[in-house]
Amino acid sequence: MKTVVLAGGFATRLRPLSCSRPKTLFPIVNKPLLQWIFEELAVNDVKEVILAVNTLTQFHIRQQKLPKYGLKIKYAIDPPKMPLGTAGPIKNTEKIVGHDEPFVVLNGDILTSINYKQLMDTHIKTKALATIALCEVDDPCRYGVAELEKGNRIKSFIEKPAKGQAPTNFINAGAYILSPKVFDYIPRGKQCSIEREVFPLLAKEQKLFGHMFNGLWMDIGKPEEYLLTNKIILDRLISANKIKIFKNVKAEMPVAIDRHVGIGKKTVVGPYAVLGKNVVIGDNVQICNSVVFPDAKIGDNTTVSGAIIGEGAIVGKNVQVNNGCIIADQAKIGDNVNLIEDFAVCPAKEVSETILKRNIIC
Ligand code: GDD
Ligand code: MG
């Protein structure tokens, strides 16, 4: 099986953390999301992955030198300064994918345990042109929504319906099987959305099918979803006994602590804290429900709760980093600062005074 992973776009909802890294490289429990995706694809008998990206994302991915788990990795690059949307980049892979057999397409910002072989079986059985993996959610409005008929044929597909307008709670999980014929539905070198322009057309032609699945499914598109994904993976790792318990650290499990992390006296880590490589934490720090990216430093007597601290960021002493705060890469928070909930600091910016108004420092 060949798989196209869509990993371009702007990731606006994850700014300012996404100013300096693509969504697909956000660490989930200290491992880039794309590495989780590669691992999962390799156990699903996928042999070749085509990353549909822009040049900047390609640069970041290459720099990471991710393990490939035996997969052959190729790139299909969006034209300069012209993001192609979600269908344009698929068209851009036509030469690499070829016309021999159906292939998998995956959004690069989801973590899932979908069984791609089963998805492919459904696709072949129904003779569909496209088969969408569907899962059920409470609020479908920020996703693509499918209305199903007998035999799992999708009668209509509506991308991000207005509140109260979604016909069902079955949403596009961001994983499909496409037959090569679908290439003919997408214009070459133009921006095109598979969800808004191609799926509705295929539904009308009765060639679009759904495949319901249960199991792990997370979209890391928003900061709260990113934190929740880390929590869920921590829970899974702890129940599978795959988390190291550290001696000499006051840890309220589950927590994950990467290599070369320094933690001071009387500091409590967790529950639900992820500390990246080379992180240094002072004395008497409380850190819970948070992710700290590699090389960040947190000073004595500081509290971090429900926040994301970017790579190489420096948080001073006696600081309060409250729920929903995002401190982007290399940003600096001075001593004795209290950051109000949901406050965001852009990369390399400094904050030296307490912030009581909801805002973003850029
Ligand atoms: N190469 C490339 N070029 N990739 C892109 C571009 C682009 O211009 N724009 C977006 N992508 C990639 C993103 O990186 C992401 O992996 C994927 O396409 C989907 O884009 P998102 O921006 O994350 O879309 P969404 O989350 O709002 O909605 C999509 O995912 C939902 C499931 O998480 C849709 O497919 C929905 O129908 C679906 O329910
Ligand atoms: Mg998304």
PDB file of N, CA and C and ligand atoms in Angstrom, residues 5-13 22-24 51-54 57 76-78 82-90 92 106-110 132-133 140 142-145 157-160 171-176 191-196 199 217-221 225, ligand 1:
ATOM      1  N   VAL A   5       0.588  11.408   2.907  1.00  0.00           N
ATOM      2  CA  VAL A   5       0.310  12.122   4.152  1.00  0.00           C
ATOM      3  C   VAL A   5       0.283  13.619   3.839  1.00  0.00           C
ATOM      4  N   LEU A   6      -0.864  14.255   4.105  1.00  0.00           N
ATOM      5  CA  LEU A   6      -1.011  15.704   3.867  1.00  0.00           C
ATOM      6  C   LEU A   6      -0.457  16.450   5.072  1.00  0.00           C
ATOM      7  N   ALA A   7       0.591  17.205   4.847  1.00  0.00           N
ATOM      8  CA  ALA A   7       1.212  17.856   6.002  1.00  0.00           C
ATOM      9  C   ALA A   7       1.698  19.272   5.687  1.00  0.00           C
ATOM     10  N   GLY A   8       0.995  19.955   4.762  1.00  0.00           N
ATOM     11  CA  GLY A   8       1.345  21.359   4.508  1.00  0.00           C
ATOM     12  C   GLY A   8       0.389  22.249   5.279  1.00  0.00           C
ATOM     13  N   GLY A   9       0.014  23.386   4.705  1.00  0.00           N
ATOM     14  CA  GLY A   9      -0.949  24.272   5.375  1.00  0.00           C
ATOM     15  C   GLY A   9      -0.273  25.130   6.431  1.00  0.00           C
ATOM     16  N   PHE A  10      -1.087  25.915   7.142  1.00  0.00           N
ATOM     17  CA  PHE A  10      -0.518  26.940   8.020  1.00  0.00           C
ATOM     18  C   PHE A  10      -0.629  26.655   9.517  1.00  0.00           C
ATOM     19  N   ALA A  11      -1.487  25.721   9.904  1.00  0.00           N
ATOM     20  CA  ALA A  11      -1.656  25.394  11.329  1.00  0.00           C
ATOM     21  C   ALA A  11      -1.935  26.627  12.173  1.00  0.00           C
ATOM     22  N   THR A  12      -2.832  27.494  11.676  1.00  0.00           N
ATOM     23  CA  THR A  12      -3.077  28.764  12.369  1.00  0.00           C
ATOM     24  C   THR A  12      -3.594  28.563  13.796  1.00  0.00           C
ATOM     25  N   ARG A  13      -4.362  27.489  14.010  1.00  0.00           N
ATOM     26  CA  ARG A  13      -4.946  27.314  15.339  1.00  0.00           C
ATOM     27  C   ARG A  13      -3.918  26.885  16.387  1.00  0.00           C
ATOM     28  N   PRO A  22       6.135  22.598  11.908  1.00  0.00           N
ATOM     29  CA  PRO A  22       4.859  22.153  11.350  1.00  0.00           C
ATOM     30  C   PRO A  22       4.102  21.268  12.344  1.00  0.00           C
ATOM     31  N   LYS A  23       2.773  21.262  12.155  1.00  0.00           N
ATOM     32  CA  LYS A  23       1.897  20.491  13.058  1.00  0.00           C
ATOM     33  C   LYS A  23       2.358  19.037  13.200  1.00  0.00           C
ATOM     34  N   THR A  24       2.753  18.468  12.065  1.00  0.00           N
ATOM     35  CA  THR A  24       3.047  17.038  12.056  1.00  0.00           C
ATOM     36  C   THR A  24       4.312  16.687  12.843  1.00  0.00           C
ATOM     37  N   LEU A  51       5.050  12.278   1.347  1.00  0.00           N
ATOM     38  CA  LEU A  51       4.704  13.414   2.198  1.00  0.00           C
ATOM     39  C   LEU A  51       4.383  14.604   1.304  1.00  0.00           C
ATOM     40  N   ALA A  52       3.104  15.048   1.342  1.00  0.00           N
ATOM     41  CA  ALA A  52       2.661  16.186   0.531  1.00  0.00           C
ATOM     42  C   ALA A  52       2.788  17.431   1.394  1.00  0.00           C
ATOM     43  N   VAL A  53       3.822  18.216   1.135  1.00  0.00           N
ATOM     44  CA  VAL A  53       4.201  19.312   2.037  1.00  0.00           C
ATOM     45  C   VAL A  53       4.637  20.547   1.252  1.00  0.00           C
ATOM     46  N   ASN A  54       4.949  21.620   1.984  1.00  0.00           N
ATOM     47  CA  ASN A  54       5.628  22.753   1.347  1.00  0.00           C
ATOM     48  C   ASN A  54       7.122  22.644   1.650  1.00  0.00           C
ATOM     49  N   THR A  57       8.174  22.837   5.404  1.00  0.00           N
ATOM     50  CA  THR A  57       7.855  21.631   6.176  1.00  0.00           C
ATOM     51  C   THR A  57       8.815  20.498   5.807  1.00  0.00           C
ATOM     52  N   ALA A  76       6.237  15.190  -2.147  1.00  0.00           N
ATOM     53  CA  ALA A  76       5.579  15.926  -3.237  1.00  0.00           C
ATOM     54  C   ALA A  76       5.381  17.335  -2.687  1.00  0.00           C
ATOM     55  N   ILE A  77       5.994  18.310  -3.347  1.00  0.00           N
ATOM     56  CA  ILE A  77       6.060  19.663  -2.768  1.00  0.00           C
ATOM     57  C   ILE A  77       5.050  20.599  -3.440  1.00  0.00           C
ATOM     58  N   ASP A  78       4.260  21.309  -2.616  1.00  0.00           N
ATOM     59  CA  ASP A  78       3.367  22.358  -3.129  1.00  0.00           C
ATOM     60  C   ASP A  78       4.221  23.407  -3.853  1.00  0.00           C
ATOM     61  N   MET A  82       2.192  28.814  -2.787  1.00  0.00           N
ATOM     62  CA  MET A  82       0.869  28.466  -3.271  1.00  0.00           C
ATOM     63  C   MET A  82       0.383  27.154  -2.634  1.00  0.00           C
ATOM     64  N   PRO A  83      -0.119  27.279  -1.408  1.00  0.00           N
ATOM     65  CA  PRO A  83      -0.640  26.069  -0.768  1.00  0.00           C
ATOM     66  C   PRO A  83      -1.779  25.502  -1.606  1.00  0.00           C
ATOM     67  N   LEU A  84      -1.784  24.213  -1.817  1.00  0.00           N
ATOM     68  CA  LEU A  84      -2.748  23.614  -2.759  1.00  0.00           C
ATOM     69  C   LEU A  84      -4.026  23.112  -2.090  1.00  0.00           C
ATOM     70  N   GLY A  85      -4.173  23.359  -0.770  1.00  0.00           N
ATOM     71  CA  GLY A  85      -5.379  22.864  -0.094  1.00  0.00           C
ATOM     72  C   GLY A  85      -5.229  21.386   0.222  1.00  0.00           C
ATOM     73  N   THR A  86      -6.343  20.661   0.267  1.00  0.00           N
ATOM     74  CA  THR A  86      -6.254  19.240   0.647  1.00  0.00           C
ATOM     75  C   THR A  86      -6.364  18.297  -0.543  1.00  0.00           C
ATOM     76  N   ALA A  87      -6.880  18.788  -1.699  1.00  0.00           N
ATOM     77  CA  ALA A  87      -6.939  17.908  -2.879  1.00  0.00           C
ATOM     78  C   ALA A  87      -5.776  18.181  -3.824  1.00  0.00           C
ATOM     79  N   GLY A  88      -5.410  19.482  -3.983  1.00  0.00           N
ATOM     80  CA  GLY A  88      -4.304  19.861  -4.876  1.00  0.00           C
ATOM     81  C   GLY A  88      -3.035  19.043  -4.587  1.00  0.00           C
ATOM     82  N   PRO A  89      -2.637  18.905  -3.318  1.00  0.00           N
ATOM     83  CA  PRO A  89      -1.424  18.140  -3.027  1.00  0.00           C
ATOM     84  C   PRO A  89      -1.566  16.647  -3.394  1.00  0.00           C
ATOM     85  N   ILE A  90      -2.804  16.138  -3.386  1.00  0.00           N
ATOM     86  CA  ILE A  90      -3.007  14.728  -3.768  1.00  0.00           C
ATOM     87  C   ILE A  90      -2.756  14.595  -5.271  1.00  0.00           C
ATOM     88  N   ASN A  92      -0.873  16.378  -6.939  1.00  0.00           N
ATOM     89  CA  ASN A  92       0.578  16.569  -7.086  1.00  0.00           C
ATOM     90  C   ASN A  92       1.371  15.263  -6.887  1.00  0.00           C
ATOM     91  N   LEU A 106      -3.888  10.387   4.277  1.00  0.00           N
ATOM     92  CA  LEU A 106      -3.989  10.617   5.717  1.00  0.00           C
ATOM     93  C   LEU A 106      -3.675  12.076   6.028  1.00  0.00           C
ATOM     94  N   ASN A 107      -4.487  12.708   6.858  1.00  0.00           N
ATOM     95  CA  ASN A 107      -4.132  14.042   7.347  1.00  0.00           C
ATOM     96  C   ASN A 107      -2.956  13.890   8.308  1.00  0.00           C
ATOM     97  N   GLY A 108      -1.976  14.781   8.193  1.00  0.00           N
ATOM     98  CA  GLY A 108      -0.765  14.638   9.003  1.00  0.00           C
ATOM     99  C   GLY A 108      -0.897  15.171  10.416  1.00  0.00           C
ATOM    100  N   ASP A 109      -2.107  15.543  10.832  1.00  0.00           N
ATOM    101  CA  ASP A 109      -2.262  16.067  12.189  1.00  0.00           C
ATOM    102  C   ASP A 109      -3.170  15.180  13.035  1.00  0.00           C
ATOM    103  N   ILE A 110      -3.313  13.917  12.630  1.00  0.00           N
ATOM    104  CA  ILE A 110      -4.142  13.023  13.448  1.00  0.00           C
ATOM    105  C   ILE A 110      -3.323  11.827  13.945  1.00  0.00           C
ATOM    106  N   ILE A 132     -14.100   6.766   3.115  1.00  0.00           N
ATOM    107  CA  ILE A 132     -13.649   7.622   4.219  1.00  0.00           C
ATOM    108  C   ILE A 132     -13.779   6.875   5.546  1.00  0.00           C
ATOM    109  N   ALA A 133     -12.709   6.893   6.359  1.00  0.00           N
ATOM    110  CA  ALA A 133     -12.817   6.349   7.724  1.00  0.00           C
ATOM    111  C   ALA A 133     -13.663   7.328   8.532  1.00  0.00           C
ATOM    112  N   PRO A 140     -19.959  17.596  15.836  1.00  0.00           N
ATOM    113  CA  PRO A 140     -19.367  17.357  14.505  1.00  0.00           C
ATOM    114  C   PRO A 140     -19.054  18.627  13.717  1.00  0.00           C
ATOM    115  N   ARG A 142     -16.999  21.090  13.593  1.00  0.00           N
ATOM    116  CA  ARG A 142     -15.698  21.538  13.073  1.00  0.00           C
ATOM    117  C   ARG A 142     -14.995  20.482  12.225  1.00  0.00           C
ATOM    118  N   TYR A 143     -15.792  19.520  11.762  1.00  0.00           N
ATOM    119  CA  TYR A 143     -15.231  18.451  10.926  1.00  0.00           C
ATOM    120  C   TYR A 143     -16.036  18.319   9.633  1.00  0.00           C
ATOM    121  N   GLY A 144     -15.643  17.323   8.810  1.00  0.00           N
ATOM    122  CA  GLY A 144     -16.455  16.952   7.663  1.00  0.00           C
ATOM    123  C   GLY A 144     -17.466  15.913   8.125  1.00  0.00           C
ATOM    124  N   VAL A 145     -18.728  16.103   7.753  1.00  0.00           N
ATOM    125  CA  VAL A 145     -19.782  15.234   8.279  1.00  0.00           C
ATOM    126  C   VAL A 145     -20.410  14.408   7.150  1.00  0.00           C
ATOM    127  N   PHE A 157     -21.986  14.742   1.890  1.00  0.00           N
ATOM    128  CA  PHE A 157     -20.811  15.062   2.705  1.00  0.00           C
ATOM    129  C   PHE A 157     -20.741  16.577   2.857  1.00  0.00           C
ATOM    130  N   ILE A 158     -20.748  17.037   4.110  1.00  0.00           N
ATOM    131  CA  ILE A 158     -20.745  18.496   4.351  1.00  0.00           C
ATOM    132  C   ILE A 158     -19.547  18.849   5.228  1.00  0.00           C
ATOM    133  N   GLU A 159     -18.675  19.690   4.703  1.00  0.00           N
ATOM    134  CA  GLU A 159     -17.497  20.112   5.468  1.00  0.00           C
ATOM    135  C   GLU A 159     -17.884  21.247   6.410  1.00  0.00           C
ATOM    136  N   LYS A 160     -17.591  21.066   7.664  1.00  0.00           N
ATOM    137  CA  LYS A 160     -17.819  22.063   8.718  1.00  0.00           C
ATOM    138  C   LYS A 160     -19.198  22.717   8.615  1.00  0.00           C
ATOM    139  N   ILE A 171     -18.108  11.659  11.559  1.00  0.00           N
ATOM    140  CA  ILE A 171     -17.203  12.623  10.913  1.00  0.00           C
ATOM    141  C   ILE A 171     -16.053  11.940  10.172  1.00  0.00           C
ATOM    142  N   ASN A 172     -15.560  12.680   9.206  1.00  0.00           N
ATOM    143  CA  ASN A 172     -14.377  12.272   8.461  1.00  0.00           C
ATOM    144  C   ASN A 172     -13.195  12.268   9.421  1.00  0.00           C
ATOM    145  N   ALA A 173     -12.592  11.098   9.611  1.00  0.00           N
ATOM    146  CA  ALA A 173     -11.467  10.978  10.542  1.00  0.00           C
ATOM    147  C   ALA A 173     -10.163  11.479   9.925  1.00  0.00           C
ATOM    148  N   GLY A 174     -10.223  11.925   8.688  1.00  0.00           N
ATOM    149  CA  GLY A 174      -8.996  12.428   8.034  1.00  0.00           C
ATOM    150  C   GLY A 174      -8.147  11.290   7.498  1.00  0.00           C
ATOM    151  N   ALA A 175      -8.782  10.162   7.171  1.00  0.00           N
ATOM    152  CA  ALA A 175      -8.070   9.014   6.569  1.00  0.00           C
ATOM    153  C   ALA A 175      -8.979   8.422   5.502  1.00  0.00           C
ATOM    154  N   TYR A 176      -8.475   8.249   4.295  1.00  0.00           N
ATOM    155  CA  TYR A 176      -9.290   7.729   3.193  1.00  0.00           C
ATOM    156  C   TYR A 176      -8.537   6.703   2.393  1.00  0.00           C
ATOM    157  N   GLN A 191      -5.344  25.310  -6.254  1.00  0.00           N
ATOM    158  CA  GLN A 191      -5.822  25.034  -4.905  1.00  0.00           C
ATOM    159  C   GLN A 191      -7.178  24.333  -5.015  1.00  0.00           C
ATOM    160  N   CYS A 192      -7.346  23.254  -4.286  1.00  0.00           N
ATOM    161  CA  CYS A 192      -8.616  22.522  -4.350  1.00  0.00           C
ATOM    162  C   CYS A 192      -8.806  21.772  -3.034  1.00  0.00           C
ATOM    163  N   SER A 193     -10.043  21.754  -2.546  1.00  0.00           N
ATOM    164  CA  SER A 193     -10.334  21.079  -1.275  1.00  0.00           C
ATOM    165  C   SER A 193     -11.023  19.750  -1.544  1.00  0.00           C
ATOM    166  N   ILE A 194     -10.460  18.674  -1.026  1.00  0.00           N
ATOM    167  CA  ILE A 194     -11.093  17.366  -1.248  1.00  0.00           C
ATOM    168  C   ILE A 194     -12.439  17.307  -0.529  1.00  0.00           C
ATOM    169  N   GLU A 195     -12.505  17.990   0.626  1.00  0.00           N
ATOM    170  CA  GLU A 195     -13.720  17.901   1.436  1.00  0.00           C
ATOM    171  C   GLU A 195     -14.856  18.743   0.845  1.00  0.00           C
ATOM    172  N   ARG A 196     -14.518  19.899   0.266  1.00  0.00           N
ATOM    173  CA  ARG A 196     -15.577  20.804  -0.222  1.00  0.00           C
ATOM    174  C   ARG A 196     -15.871  20.619  -1.699  1.00  0.00           C
ATOM    175  N   PHE A 199     -15.363  15.371  -2.480  1.00  0.00           N
ATOM    176  CA  PHE A 199     -16.267  14.431  -1.801  1.00  0.00           C
ATOM    177  C   PHE A 199     -17.755  14.685  -2.111  1.00  0.00           C
ATOM    178  N   TRP A 217      -8.524   7.980  18.161  1.00  0.00           N
ATOM    179  CA  TRP A 217      -8.559   8.999  17.114  1.00  0.00           C
ATOM    180  C   TRP A 217      -8.456  10.380  17.748  1.00  0.00           C
ATOM    181  N   MET A 218      -7.412  11.096  17.397  1.00  0.00           N
ATOM    182  CA  MET A 218      -7.216  12.444  17.928  1.00  0.00           C
ATOM    183  C   MET A 218      -6.728  13.357  16.817  1.00  0.00           C
ATOM    184  N   ASP A 219      -7.262  14.580  16.767  1.00  0.00           N
ATOM    185  CA  ASP A 219      -6.782  15.607  15.848  1.00  0.00           C
ATOM    186  C   ASP A 219      -6.088  16.636  16.736  1.00  0.00           C
ATOM    187  N   ILE A 220      -4.817  16.937  16.458  1.00  0.00           N
ATOM    188  CA  ILE A 220      -4.098  17.849  17.374  1.00  0.00           C
ATOM    189  C   ILE A 220      -4.209  19.309  16.947  1.00  0.00           C
ATOM    190  N   GLY A 221      -5.196  19.623  16.104  1.00  0.00           N
ATOM    191  CA  GLY A 221      -5.304  20.953  15.479  1.00  0.00           C
ATOM    192  C   GLY A 221      -5.375  22.147  16.413  1.00  0.00           C
ATOM    193  N   GLU A 225      -6.594  20.354  22.190  1.00  0.00           N
ATOM    194  CA  GLU A 225      -6.600  18.984  21.642  1.00  0.00           C
ATOM    195  C   GLU A 225      -5.194  18.383  21.689  1.00  0.00           C
TER     196      GLU A 225
HETATM  197  N1  GDD B   1       0.408  19.946   1.313  1.00  0.00           N
HETATM  198  C1  GDD B   1      -0.602  20.635   1.859  1.00  0.00           C
HETATM  199  N2  GDD B   1      -0.946  21.837   1.302  1.00  0.00           N
HETATM  200  N3  GDD B   1      -1.259  20.133   2.937  1.00  0.00           N
HETATM  201  C2  GDD B   1      -2.261  20.882   3.482  1.00  0.00           C
HETATM  202  C3  GDD B   1      -2.654  22.134   2.960  1.00  0.00           C
HETATM  203  C4  GDD B   1      -1.946  22.640   1.802  1.00  0.00           C
HETATM  204  O1  GDD B   1      -2.221  23.711   1.266  1.00  0.00           O
HETATM  205  N4  GDD B   1      -3.681  22.620   3.717  1.00  0.00           N
HETATM  206  C5  GDD B   1      -3.914  21.695   4.685  1.00  0.00           C
HETATM  207  N5  GDD B   1      -3.056  20.648   4.543  1.00  0.00           N
HETATM  208  C6  GDD B   1      -3.000  19.450   5.400  1.00  0.00           C
HETATM  209  C7  GDD B   1      -2.861  19.802   6.884  1.00  0.00           C
HETATM  210  O2  GDD B   1      -1.493  19.816   7.282  1.00  0.00           O
HETATM  211  C8  GDD B   1      -3.603  18.669   7.569  1.00  0.00           C
HETATM  212  O3  GDD B   1      -2.752  17.569   7.838  1.00  0.00           O
HETATM  213  C9  GDD B   1      -4.637  18.243   6.527  1.00  0.00           C
HETATM  214  O4  GDD B   1      -4.233  18.790   5.277  1.00  0.00           O
HETATM  215  C10 GDD B   1      -6.063  18.733   6.876  1.00  0.00           C
HETATM  216  O5  GDD B   1      -6.041  20.123   7.028  1.00  0.00           O
HETATM  217  P1  GDD B   1      -6.568  20.825   8.387  1.00  0.00           P
HETATM  218  O6  GDD B   1      -6.374  22.280   8.221  1.00  0.00           O
HETATM  219  O7  GDD B   1      -5.966  20.178   9.575  1.00  0.00           O
HETATM  220  O8  GDD B   1      -8.101  20.515   8.276  1.00  0.00           O
HETATM  221  P2  GDD B   1      -9.185  20.359   9.445  1.00  0.00           P
HETATM  222  O9  GDD B   1      -8.606  19.712  10.652  1.00  0.00           O
HETATM  223  O10 GDD B   1      -9.839  21.679   9.647  1.00  0.00           O
HETATM  224  O11 GDD B   1     -10.250  19.379   8.768  1.00  0.00           O
HETATM  225  C11 GDD B   1      -9.839  18.177   8.157  1.00  0.00           C
HETATM  226  O12 GDD B   1      -9.614  17.150   9.113  1.00  0.00           O
HETATM  227  C12 GDD B   1     -10.780  16.729   9.864  1.00  0.00           C
HETATM  228  C13 GDD B   1     -10.330  15.601  10.772  1.00  0.00           C
HETATM  229  O13 GDD B   1      -9.335  15.994  11.623  1.00  0.00           O
HETATM  230  C14 GDD B   1     -10.938  17.744   7.165  1.00  0.00           C
HETATM  231  O14 GDD B   1     -10.416  16.658   6.412  1.00  0.00           O
HETATM  232  C15 GDD B   1     -12.206  17.339   7.902  1.00  0.00           C
HETATM  233  O15 GDD B   1     -13.174  16.856   6.977  1.00  0.00           O
HETATM  234  C16 GDD B   1     -11.898  16.257   8.920  1.00  0.00           C
HETATM  235  O16 GDD B   1     -13.082  15.909   9.654  1.00  0.00           O
END
